[in-house]
CSV table of C-alpha atoms and ligand atoms in Angstrom, one decimal:
chain,number,residue,atom,x,y,z
A,135,MET,CA,30.9,-44.9,-24.6
A,136,LYS,CA,34.0,-43.0,-23.5
A,137,LEU,CA,36.7,-45.3,-22.3
A,138,SER,CA,37.7,-42.9,-19.5
A,139,GLN,CA,34.3,-43.4,-18.0
A,140,TYR,CA,33.9,-47.2,-18.7
A,141,PHE,CA,34.8,-50.2,-16.6
A,142,LEU,CA,37.3,-52.1,-18.6
A,143,PRO,CA,39.9,-53.7,-16.3
A,144,LEU,CA,42.5,-54.9,-19.0
A,145,LEU,CA,45.3,-57.2,-17.9
A,146,LYS,CA,48.8,-56.8,-19.4
A,147,GLU,CA,50.1,-60.1,-18.2
A,148,THR,CA,48.7,-63.5,-19.3
A,149,PRO,CA,46.9,-65.0,-16.3
A,150,ASN,CA,48.7,-68.2,-15.5
A,151,ASP,CA,45.6,-70.1,-14.3
A,152,ALA,CA,44.0,-70.0,-17.8
A,153,GLN,CA,44.9,-72.9,-20.1
A,154,ILE,CA,43.1,-72.0,-23.3
A,155,VAL,CA,43.2,-68.9,-25.4
A,156,SER,CA,39.6,-67.9,-25.0
A,157,HIS,CA,39.8,-68.0,-21.2
A,158,ARG,CA,43.0,-66.0,-21.2
A,159,LEU,CA,41.6,-63.4,-23.6
A,160,MET,CA,38.3,-63.0,-21.7
A,161,LEU,CA,40.3,-62.3,-18.6
A,162,ARG,CA,42.8,-60.0,-20.3
A,163,ALA,CA,40.0,-58.1,-22.1
A,164,GLY,CA,38.2,-57.4,-18.9
A,165,MET,CA,35.1,-59.4,-19.9
A,166,ILE,CA,34.8,-61.8,-16.9
A,167,ARG,CA,36.2,-62.3,-13.5
A,168,GLN,CA,35.9,-65.6,-11.5
A,169,LEU,CA,33.9,-65.4,-8.3
A,170,GLN,CA,34.4,-69.1,-7.3
A,171,SER,CA,35.4,-72.2,-9.2
A,172,GLY,CA,33.2,-72.4,-12.4
A,173,ILE,CA,31.2,-69.3,-11.4
A,174,TYR,CA,31.9,-66.0,-13.1
A,175,ASN,CA,31.0,-62.3,-12.9
A,176,TRP,CA,30.3,-60.8,-16.3
A,177,LEU,CA,31.8,-57.3,-16.6
A,178,PRO,CA,30.3,-54.7,-19.0
A,179,LEU,CA,32.3,-55.7,-22.1
A,180,GLY,CA,31.6,-59.4,-21.6
A,181,LEU,CA,27.9,-58.8,-20.9
A,182,ARG,CA,27.5,-56.9,-24.1
A,183,VAL,CA,28.7,-59.9,-26.1
A,184,LEU,CA,26.5,-62.3,-24.1
A,185,LYS,CA,23.4,-60.1,-24.9
A,186,LYS,CA,24.3,-60.0,-28.6
A,187,ILE,CA,24.4,-63.8,-28.7
A,188,GLU,CA,21.1,-63.9,-26.8
A,189,THR,CA,19.5,-61.5,-29.3
A,190,ILE,CA,20.5,-63.6,-32.3
A,191,ILE,CA,19.2,-66.8,-30.7
A,192,ARG,CA,15.9,-65.1,-29.6
A,193,ASP,CA,15.4,-63.7,-33.1
A,194,GLU,CA,15.8,-67.1,-34.8
A,195,MET,CA,13.8,-68.9,-32.2
A,196,ASP,CA,10.9,-66.5,-32.6
A,197,LYS,CA,11.1,-66.8,-36.4
A,198,ALA,CA,10.8,-70.6,-36.0
A,199,GLY,CA,7.6,-70.2,-33.9
A,200,GLY,CA,9.2,-70.6,-30.5
A,201,LEU,CA,7.4,-68.8,-27.6
A,202,GLU,CA,9.7,-67.3,-25.0
A,203,ILE,CA,8.9,-67.9,-21.3
A,204,LEU,CA,11.0,-67.5,-18.2
A,205,MET,CA,11.2,-70.4,-15.7
A,206,PRO,CA,12.8,-70.0,-12.3
A,207,THR,CA,16.3,-71.1,-11.5
A,208,ILE,CA,15.2,-72.9,-8.3
A,209,GLN,CA,13.0,-75.9,-8.8
A,210,PRO,CA,11.1,-78.2,-6.4
A,211,ALA,CA,12.6,-81.7,-5.9
A,212,GLU,CA,9.1,-83.3,-6.3
A,213,LEU,CA,9.0,-82.8,-10.0
A,214,TRP,CA,12.3,-84.6,-10.4
A,215,GLN,CA,11.1,-87.4,-8.1
A,216,GLU,CA,8.1,-87.8,-10.4
A,217,SER,CA,10.2,-88.0,-13.6
A,218,GLY,CA,12.6,-90.4,-11.9
A,219,ARG,CA,15.6,-88.2,-12.4
A,220,TYR,CA,16.1,-86.9,-8.9
A,221,ASP,CA,18.4,-89.7,-7.7
A,222,ALA,CA,19.8,-90.5,-11.1
A,223,TYR,CA,21.2,-87.0,-11.6
A,224,GLY,CA,23.6,-87.6,-8.8
A,225,LYS,CA,26.2,-85.1,-7.5
A,226,GLU,CA,26.0,-82.8,-10.5
A,227,MET,CA,22.7,-81.5,-9.1
A,228,LEU,CA,23.0,-78.7,-6.5
A,229,ARG,CA,20.5,-79.6,-3.8
A,230,ILE,CA,19.1,-77.0,-1.5
A,231,LYS,CA,16.7,-76.9,1.5
A,232,ASP,CA,14.5,-74.0,2.4
A,233,ARG,CA,13.6,-72.9,5.9
A,234,HIS,CA,10.8,-75.4,6.0
A,235,GLU,CA,13.2,-78.2,5.1
A,236,ARG,CA,11.6,-78.5,1.7
A,237,GLU,CA,13.9,-80.1,-0.9
A,238,MET,CA,14.7,-77.9,-3.8
A,239,LEU,CA,17.5,-77.6,-6.4
A,240,TYR,CA,19.1,-75.2,-8.7
A,241,GLY,CA,17.9,-76.3,-12.1
A,242,PRO,CA,20.5,-78.0,-14.4
A,243,THR,CA,17.9,-78.2,-17.1
A,244,ALA,CA,14.1,-77.7,-17.2
A,245,GLU,CA,12.3,-80.7,-18.8
A,246,GLU,CA,10.3,-81.3,-15.6
A,247,VAL,CA,9.3,-77.7,-15.0
A,248,VAL,CA,8.2,-77.1,-18.6
A,249,SER,CA,6.2,-80.4,-18.5
A,250,ASP,CA,4.5,-79.2,-15.4
A,251,ILE,CA,3.5,-75.9,-17.1
A,252,PHE,CA,2.2,-77.9,-20.0
A,253,ARG,CA,0.1,-80.4,-18.0
A,254,LYS,CA,-1.5,-77.6,-16.0
A,255,ASN,CA,-2.4,-75.4,-18.9
A,256,ILE,CA,-2.6,-77.4,-22.2
A,257,LYS,CA,-5.3,-80.0,-22.6
A,258,SER,CA,-6.2,-80.4,-26.3
A,259,TYR,CA,-4.7,-81.3,-29.6
A,260,LYS,CA,-5.9,-78.0,-30.9
A,261,ASP,CA,-3.2,-76.3,-28.9
A,262,LEU,CA,-0.4,-78.4,-30.4
A,263,PRO,CA,2.3,-78.2,-31.7
A,264,LYS,CA,4.0,-75.9,-29.1
A,265,ASN,CA,7.6,-74.8,-28.7
A,266,LEU,CA,8.4,-73.1,-25.4
A,267,TYR,CA,11.9,-71.8,-24.7
A,268,ASN,CA,13.7,-69.8,-22.1
A,269,ILE,CA,17.2,-68.2,-21.7
A,270,GLN,CA,18.1,-68.8,-18.1
A,271,TRP,CA,21.0,-69.6,-15.9
A,272,LYS,CA,21.6,-73.3,-15.1
A,273,PHE,CA,23.8,-74.9,-12.4
A,274,ARG,CA,25.7,-78.2,-12.8
A,275,ASP,CA,28.2,-79.1,-10.1
A,276,GLU,CA,30.7,-80.3,-12.7
A,277,ILE,CA,33.5,-82.5,-11.3
A,278,ARG,CA,36.0,-80.5,-13.4
A,279,PRO,CA,34.9,-77.0,-14.2
A,280,ARG,CA,37.6,-75.6,-16.5
A,281,PHE,CA,38.5,-73.3,-19.3
A,282,GLY,CA,36.6,-70.4,-17.8
A,283,VAL,CA,33.0,-70.1,-19.1
A,284,MET,CA,33.5,-73.0,-21.5
A,285,ARG,CA,32.8,-75.5,-18.8
A,286,GLY,CA,31.3,-73.5,-15.9
A,287,ARG,CA,29.2,-74.6,-13.0
A,288,GLU,CA,26.8,-71.8,-13.4
A,289,PHE,CA,26.1,-71.1,-17.1
A,290,LEU,CA,23.6,-69.5,-19.4
A,291,MET,CA,21.6,-71.8,-21.5
A,292,LYS,CA,18.8,-71.4,-24.1
A,293,ASP,CA,16.6,-74.3,-23.6
A,294,ALA,CA,13.6,-75.0,-25.8
A,295,TYR,CA,11.0,-77.8,-25.5
A,296,SER,CA,8.6,-79.0,-28.2
A,297,PHE,CA,5.3,-80.8,-27.7
A,298,ASP,CA,3.5,-82.7,-30.5
A,299,MET,CA,0.7,-85.1,-31.0
A,300,ASP,CA,2.6,-87.8,-32.8
A,301,PHE,CA,6.0,-88.9,-34.0
A,302,GLU,CA,5.7,-87.4,-37.5
A,303,SER,CA,4.9,-84.0,-36.1
A,304,ALA,CA,7.6,-84.3,-33.4
A,305,LYS,CA,10.2,-85.1,-36.1
A,306,LYS,CA,9.2,-82.0,-37.9
A,307,SER,CA,9.7,-79.9,-34.8
A,308,TYR,CA,13.1,-81.6,-34.3
A,309,ASP,CA,14.1,-80.8,-37.8
A,310,SER,CA,12.9,-77.2,-37.6
A,311,MET,CA,15.1,-76.7,-34.5
A,312,TYR,CA,18.0,-78.4,-36.2
A,313,LYS,CA,17.7,-76.0,-39.2
A,314,THR,CA,17.3,-73.0,-36.8
A,315,TYR,CA,20.5,-74.0,-35.0
A,316,LEU,CA,22.4,-74.0,-38.3
A,317,LYS,CA,21.1,-70.4,-39.0
A,318,ILE,CA,21.9,-69.2,-35.5
A,319,PHE,CA,25.5,-70.4,-35.6
A,320,LYS,CA,26.0,-69.1,-39.1
A,321,ARG,CA,24.9,-65.6,-38.0
A,322,MET,CA,27.6,-65.7,-35.3
A,323,GLY,CA,30.2,-66.4,-38.0
A,324,LEU,CA,30.8,-70.0,-36.8
A,325,LYS,CA,31.5,-73.1,-38.7
A,326,VAL,CA,29.5,-75.8,-37.0
A,327,ILE,CA,29.2,-79.5,-37.7
A,328,PRO,CA,26.1,-81.3,-36.5
A,329,VAL,CA,27.0,-84.8,-35.3
A,330,GLN,CA,25.0,-87.7,-34.0
A,331,ALA,CA,25.3,-87.9,-30.3
A,332,ASP,CA,24.4,-89.9,-27.2
A,333,SER,CA,21.5,-88.5,-25.3
A,334,GLY,CA,22.9,-89.1,-21.8
A,335,ALA,CA,21.0,-87.8,-18.8
A,336,ILE,CA,18.3,-86.2,-21.0
A,337,GLY,CA,17.3,-89.5,-22.6
A,338,GLY,CA,15.7,-90.4,-25.9
A,339,ASN,CA,17.0,-92.1,-29.1
A,340,LEU,CA,17.5,-89.2,-31.6
A,341,SER,CA,20.1,-86.6,-30.7
A,342,HIS,CA,22.6,-84.3,-32.4
A,343,GLU,CA,25.3,-82.1,-31.1
A,344,PHE,CA,26.5,-78.9,-32.9
A,345,GLN,CA,30.2,-78.7,-32.7
A,346,VAL,CA,32.4,-75.7,-33.4
A,347,LEU,CA,35.7,-77.0,-34.9
A,348,ALA,CA,38.6,-76.1,-32.5
A,349,GLN,CA,41.6,-78.0,-31.3
A,350,THR,CA,40.9,-77.0,-27.7
A,351,GLY,CA,37.4,-78.7,-27.9
A,352,GLU,CA,36.5,-81.3,-25.4
A,353,SER,CA,34.8,-83.6,-27.9
A,354,GLU,CA,36.4,-85.9,-30.4
A,355,ILE,CA,34.5,-85.8,-33.6
A,356,TYR,CA,34.5,-87.8,-36.8
A,357,TYR,CA,32.7,-86.7,-40.0
A,358,GLU,CA,32.6,-87.4,-43.7
A,359,LYS,CA,34.7,-85.0,-45.6
A,360,GLU,CA,31.9,-84.0,-48.1
A,361,LEU,CA,29.8,-82.7,-45.2
A,362,GLU,CA,31.8,-79.4,-45.1
A,363,THR,CA,30.9,-78.5,-48.7
A,364,LEU,CA,27.2,-79.3,-48.0
A,365,LEU,CA,27.2,-77.0,-45.0
A,366,LEU,CA,28.5,-74.1,-47.0
A,367,GLN,CA,25.3,-73.9,-49.1
A,368,ASP,CA,22.7,-71.3,-48.3
A,369,GLU,CA,19.6,-73.5,-48.4
A,370,ILE,CA,20.7,-76.7,-46.7
A,371,ASP,CA,18.8,-79.9,-47.4
A,372,ILE,CA,18.9,-81.3,-43.9
A,373,GLU,CA,17.5,-84.7,-44.9
A,374,LYS,CA,20.5,-85.1,-47.1
A,375,LEU,CA,22.8,-83.7,-44.4
A,376,GLN,CA,21.6,-86.1,-41.8
A,377,LYS,CA,22.4,-89.0,-44.1
A,378,TYR,CA,26.1,-88.2,-43.9
A,379,TYR,CA,28.2,-89.9,-41.2
A,380,ALA,CA,29.2,-87.6,-38.3
A,381,ALA,CA,29.5,-88.7,-34.7
A,382,ALA,CA,31.2,-87.6,-31.5
A,383,ASP,CA,33.0,-89.5,-28.7
A,384,GLU,CA,31.4,-92.7,-27.4
A,385,LYS,CA,28.6,-92.5,-30.1
A,386,HIS,CA,31.4,-93.0,-32.7
A,387,GLU,CA,33.1,-95.7,-30.7
A,388,THR,CA,29.9,-97.7,-30.3
A,389,GLN,CA,28.7,-97.1,-33.9
A,390,GLU,CA,28.4,-100.2,-36.0
A,391,ASN,CA,28.2,-98.6,-39.4
A,392,LYS,CA,31.5,-96.7,-38.9
A,393,LEU,CA,33.2,-95.6,-42.1
A,394,PRO,CA,36.8,-96.5,-42.7
A,395,PRO,CA,39.2,-93.8,-41.3
A,396,HIS,CA,40.4,-92.5,-44.7
A,397,LYS,CA,36.8,-91.4,-45.5
A,398,LEU,CA,36.6,-89.4,-42.2
A,399,ASN,CA,37.9,-86.2,-40.9
A,400,LYS,CA,38.9,-86.7,-37.3
A,401,THR,CA,39.1,-83.5,-35.3
A,402,ARG,CA,38.1,-81.8,-32.0
A,403,GLY,CA,35.0,-79.7,-31.4
A,404,ILE,CA,33.3,-77.5,-28.8
A,405,GLU,CA,29.7,-78.6,-28.3
A,406,VAL,CA,27.7,-75.3,-28.5
A,407,GLY,CA,24.3,-76.9,-29.0
A,408,HIS,CA,22.5,-80.2,-28.4
A,409,VAL,CA,19.1,-81.3,-29.6
A,410,PHE,CA,17.1,-84.3,-28.3
A,411,TYR,CA,14.0,-86.2,-29.4
A,412,PHE,CA,12.8,-88.3,-26.5
A,413,GLY,CA,9.1,-89.0,-27.4
A,414,THR,CA,6.9,-89.8,-24.4
A,415,LYS,CA,9.7,-90.4,-21.8
A,416,TYR,CA,8.6,-87.5,-19.6
A,417,SER,CA,4.9,-87.3,-20.5
A,418,LYS,CA,4.5,-91.0,-19.5
A,419,ALA,CA,6.6,-90.6,-16.3
A,420,MET,CA,4.7,-87.5,-15.2
A,421,ASN,CA,1.4,-88.6,-16.5
A,422,ILE,CA,0.8,-85.7,-18.9
A,423,THR,CA,-1.9,-86.2,-21.5
A,424,VAL,CA,-3.8,-84.2,-24.1
A,425,LYS,CA,-7.1,-85.1,-25.8
A,426,ASN,CA,-6.8,-86.1,-29.4
A,427,ASN,CA,-9.5,-85.3,-32.0
A,428,LYS,CA,-11.5,-88.4,-30.9
A,429,GLY,CA,-11.6,-87.2,-27.3
A,430,GLU,CA,-9.0,-89.8,-26.2
A,431,ASP,CA,-6.1,-89.1,-23.9
A,432,VAL,CA,-2.7,-89.4,-25.5
A,433,PHE,CA,0.8,-88.8,-24.2
A,434,PRO,CA,2.4,-85.9,-26.1
A,435,GLU,CA,5.7,-86.4,-27.9
A,436,MET,CA,8.5,-84.2,-26.7
A,437,GLY,CA,12.0,-82.9,-27.6
A,438,SER,CA,14.4,-80.5,-26.0
A,439,TYR,CA,16.9,-78.2,-27.6
A,440,GLY,CA,19.8,-76.5,-25.8
A,441,ILE,CA,22.4,-73.9,-26.7
A,442,GLY,CA,25.3,-73.0,-24.4
A,443,VAL,CA,24.9,-69.2,-24.5
A,444,SER,CA,27.8,-68.3,-22.2
A,445,ARG,CA,29.9,-71.1,-23.7
A,446,LEU,CA,29.4,-69.6,-27.1
A,447,VAL,CA,31.2,-66.4,-26.1
A,448,ALA,CA,34.4,-68.5,-25.5
A,449,ALA,CA,33.8,-70.7,-28.5
A,450,ILE,CA,33.6,-67.6,-30.8
A,451,ILE,CA,36.9,-66.4,-29.4
A,452,GLU,CA,38.5,-69.8,-29.9
A,453,ALA,CA,37.5,-69.5,-33.6
A,454,ASN,CA,38.3,-65.8,-34.0
A,455,HIS,CA,41.6,-64.5,-32.6
A,456,ASP,CA,45.2,-63.7,-33.3
A,457,GLU,CA,48.3,-63.1,-31.2
A,458,ASN,CA,47.1,-59.6,-30.4
A,459,GLY,CA,43.7,-60.5,-29.2
A,460,ILE,CA,40.0,-61.1,-30.1
A,461,ILE,CA,38.6,-60.5,-33.6
A,462,TRP,CA,34.9,-60.3,-33.1
A,463,PRO,CA,32.5,-61.1,-36.0
A,464,ASP,CA,30.4,-57.9,-36.5
A,465,SER,CA,27.2,-59.6,-35.4
A,466,VAL,CA,28.4,-60.2,-31.8
A,467,ALA,CA,31.0,-57.5,-31.3
A,468,PRO,CA,30.6,-55.5,-28.0
A,469,PHE,CA,31.3,-52.3,-29.9
A,470,LYS,CA,31.4,-52.1,-33.7
A,471,VAL,CA,33.9,-49.1,-33.8
A,472,GLY,CA,36.7,-47.9,-31.6
A,473,ILE,CA,38.0,-44.4,-31.8
A,474,ILE,CA,41.7,-43.8,-30.9
A,475,ASN,CA,42.8,-40.3,-30.2
A,476,LEU,CA,46.5,-40.3,-30.7
A,477,LYS,CA,47.1,-37.0,-29.0
A,478,THR,CA,44.6,-35.9,-26.4
A,479,ASN,CA,46.3,-32.6,-25.9
A,480,ASP,CA,46.1,-31.7,-29.6
A,481,GLU,CA,43.1,-29.5,-30.1
A,482,SER,CA,42.3,-30.4,-33.8
A,483,SER,CA,42.6,-34.2,-33.1
A,484,THR,CA,40.4,-34.1,-30.1
A,485,LYS,CA,37.8,-31.9,-31.9
A,486,MET,CA,37.7,-34.4,-34.8
A,487,CYS,CA,37.4,-37.4,-32.5
A,488,ASP,CA,34.6,-35.7,-30.5
A,489,GLU,CA,32.7,-34.9,-33.7
A,490,ILE,CA,32.8,-38.4,-35.2
A,491,TYR,CA,31.9,-39.9,-31.8
A,492,VAL,CA,28.8,-37.8,-31.7
A,493,LYS,CA,27.9,-38.6,-35.3
A,494,LEU,CA,28.4,-42.4,-34.8
A,495,ARG,CA,26.2,-42.3,-31.7
A,496,GLU,CA,23.5,-40.3,-33.6
A,497,LYS,CA,23.4,-43.2,-36.1
A,498,ASN,CA,23.2,-45.8,-33.3
A,499,ILE,CA,26.5,-47.3,-34.0
A,500,GLU,CA,28.1,-48.8,-30.9
A,501,VAL,CA,31.4,-47.0,-30.4
A,502,LEU,CA,34.1,-47.1,-27.7
A,503,TYR,CA,36.1,-43.8,-27.7
A,504,ASP,CA,39.5,-44.1,-26.2
A,505,ASP,CA,39.9,-40.6,-24.8
A,506,ARG,CA,42.4,-41.7,-22.1
A,507,GLU,CA,45.7,-40.0,-21.6
A,508,GLU,CA,47.6,-43.2,-22.4
A,509,SER,CA,50.4,-44.0,-24.8
A,510,THR,CA,49.4,-44.6,-28.4
A,511,GLY,CA,50.9,-48.1,-28.1
A,512,ALA,CA,48.6,-48.9,-25.1
A,513,LYS,CA,45.6,-47.6,-27.1
A,514,PHE,CA,46.3,-49.7,-30.2
A,515,ALA,CA,46.9,-52.7,-28.0
A,516,ALA,CA,43.6,-52.2,-26.1
A,517,GLN,CA,41.5,-52.0,-29.2
A,518,ASP,CA,43.2,-55.0,-30.8
A,519,LEU,CA,42.8,-57.0,-27.5
A,520,ILE,CA,39.1,-56.3,-27.1
A,521,GLY,CA,38.6,-57.1,-30.8
A,522,THR,CA,36.6,-54.0,-32.0
A,523,PRO,CA,36.0,-54.8,-35.7
A,524,TYR,CA,36.7,-51.3,-36.9
A,525,GLN,CA,39.1,-48.7,-35.5
A,526,ILE,CA,39.1,-45.0,-36.3
A,527,ILE,CA,42.5,-43.5,-35.7
A,528,ILE,CA,43.0,-39.8,-35.4
A,529,GLY,CA,46.2,-37.8,-34.8
A,530,PRO,CA,47.6,-34.3,-35.5
A,531,ARG,CA,49.0,-35.1,-38.9
A,532,GLY,CA,45.7,-36.3,-40.4
A,533,ALA,CA,43.6,-33.9,-38.5
A,534,ALA,CA,45.5,-31.0,-40.1
A,535,VAL,CA,44.1,-32.1,-43.4
A,536,GLY,CA,40.7,-33.3,-42.0
A,537,LYS,CA,41.5,-37.0,-42.5
A,538,LEU,CA,41.3,-40.1,-40.3
A,539,GLU,CA,42.5,-43.6,-40.6
A,540,LEU,CA,40.0,-46.5,-40.7
A,541,LYS,CA,41.5,-49.8,-39.7
A,542,LYS,CA,39.8,-53.2,-40.1
A,543,ARG,CA,40.8,-55.5,-37.2
A,544,ALA,CA,40.4,-58.8,-39.1
A,545,THR,CA,42.9,-57.9,-41.9
A,546,GLY,CA,44.9,-55.0,-40.3
A,547,GLU,CA,44.2,-53.0,-43.4
A,548,LYS,CA,44.3,-49.2,-42.9
A,549,VAL,CA,42.9,-46.6,-45.2
A,550,GLU,CA,43.1,-42.8,-44.9
A,551,MET,CA,39.8,-41.0,-45.6
A,552,LEU,CA,37.5,-38.2,-44.8
A,553,PRO,CA,35.2,-38.7,-41.8
A,554,GLU,CA,32.0,-38.6,-44.0
A,555,MET,CA,33.4,-41.5,-46.0
A,556,ALA,CA,34.2,-43.5,-42.9
A,557,LEU,CA,30.7,-42.9,-41.6
A,558,GLY,CA,29.3,-44.1,-44.9
A,559,LYS,CA,31.2,-47.3,-44.6
A,560,LEU,CA,30.2,-48.0,-41.0
A,561,VAL,CA,26.4,-47.5,-41.2
J,899,P5A,C1,18.5,-79.5,-24.0
J,899,P5A,C2,17.9,-78.3,-23.5
J,899,P5A,C3,20.2,-80.2,-22.2
J,899,P5A,O1,20.4,-79.8,-21.1
J,899,P5A,N1,17.8,-79.9,-21.8
J,899,P5A,C4,17.3,-78.6,-22.2
J,899,P5A,C5,18.8,-80.4,-22.8
J,899,P5A,N2,21.2,-80.4,-23.1
J,899,P5A,S1,22.8,-80.3,-22.7
J,899,P5A,O2,23.5,-80.8,-23.8
J,899,P5A,O3,23.0,-81.0,-21.5
J,899,P5A,O4,23.1,-78.8,-22.5
J,899,P5A,C6,22.8,-77.9,-23.6
J,899,P5A,C7,24.1,-77.1,-23.9
J,899,P5A,O5,24.5,-76.3,-22.7
J,899,P5A,C8,25.9,-76.1,-22.8
J,899,P5A,N3,26.5,-76.6,-21.5
J,899,P5A,C9,27.4,-75.9,-20.8
J,899,P5A,N4,27.9,-74.7,-21.0
J,899,P5A,C10,28.8,-74.3,-20.1
J,899,P5A,N5,29.2,-75.0,-19.0
J,899,P5A,C11,28.7,-76.2,-18.8
J,899,P5A,N6,29.0,-76.9,-17.7
J,899,P5A,C12,27.7,-76.7,-19.7
J,899,P5A,N7,27.0,-77.9,-19.8
J,899,P5A,C13,26.3,-77.8,-20.9
J,899,P5A,C14,26.4,-76.9,-24.0
J,899,P5A,O6,26.6,-76.0,-25.1
J,899,P5A,C15,25.3,-77.9,-24.3
J,899,P5A,O7,25.2,-78.2,-25.7
């Protein structure tokens, strides 16, 4: 992509309505723009990151046996009346009426809809276990939408739902998702602590939140210090992991087996994922049954598993930035490489930039070529702000001897080399 043809409205000034660094940087880097309180437009750069995150999640969900579906954003009120959550959900639910005065809502989550799919299509134990997931926009009319996409009203969620014949199998499904979540967040370069949590409006008695450590996080978390070492291992023994103490907010306050403060790390976290086991709560309320191997009707055991896809964009920035801007981990970077042409009116520099641009594209490397007639300072600042992991810098002095500079955003380290060598390093 050539920057002269792209849509990247960068802001020089720090927007004064943004309180946390990720919100400020997402606005300054031209990733998002607010449409209304808690509701955002995703501009090209921001959307690229959102899609990268989606792709990692989809890949790991599929590997874990999840089956992707797509459920509508608008849901009928009847299903929620059946489950008993229609009134209980309160003002957070955006309620809508169609032209026939039928009550509908913009889905804040989809336990009811997926249960309805299940009861109409799955009848036998032979079809279980099943894990159905979707990546779809949700709406929660939060009292205090804030921090940009971190706590939005409309936000993108990956929500998965598991169905099993008995508790033992349901616990396996739960643990499989728990493990999958650790893999997903690791691939995004995030250090995440799973903590015991309250299950709130979703219900159930077994629940964990996945918290990215960050001072700007809305949750207060407490965990045993040894947990961090365990999480660094490649093959994590989750049974062992789940034995360590880690809890968030009220769950910690109301915990009877609390450890003494000197054994715990107390810090703040951003909740990027939340998993729930709630057994037969919905299958009983909505009268969903499957036949077991004796031909008897039984209520399937369920769990649900959420990831805040749009929130993750902000959480990754909170964990990866410096005073100049964002530092994307390679796996979610909108472009892997930026090309900076220091002198657009110098023939040899421009020729060299054009050539390496073509070669990178031939090799399917995502590249943003700054071909604008702007000051070098502005070009450096732009690439640092948007966080491109690698920058190729080309100017008349280097071009005269056929060399470019390769800069690594994370360390600032710059090395002069021939284009072939840079290409070798980038593919
Ligand atoms: C699990 C999947 C659920 O809704 N039902 C389906 C369960 N869980 S949850 O914890 O309420 O939400 C899942 C994740 O969504 C993100 N999230 C948000 N992101 C941005 N803005 C919001 N207002 C918002 N609310 C929830 C969180 O990452 C949460 O873990």
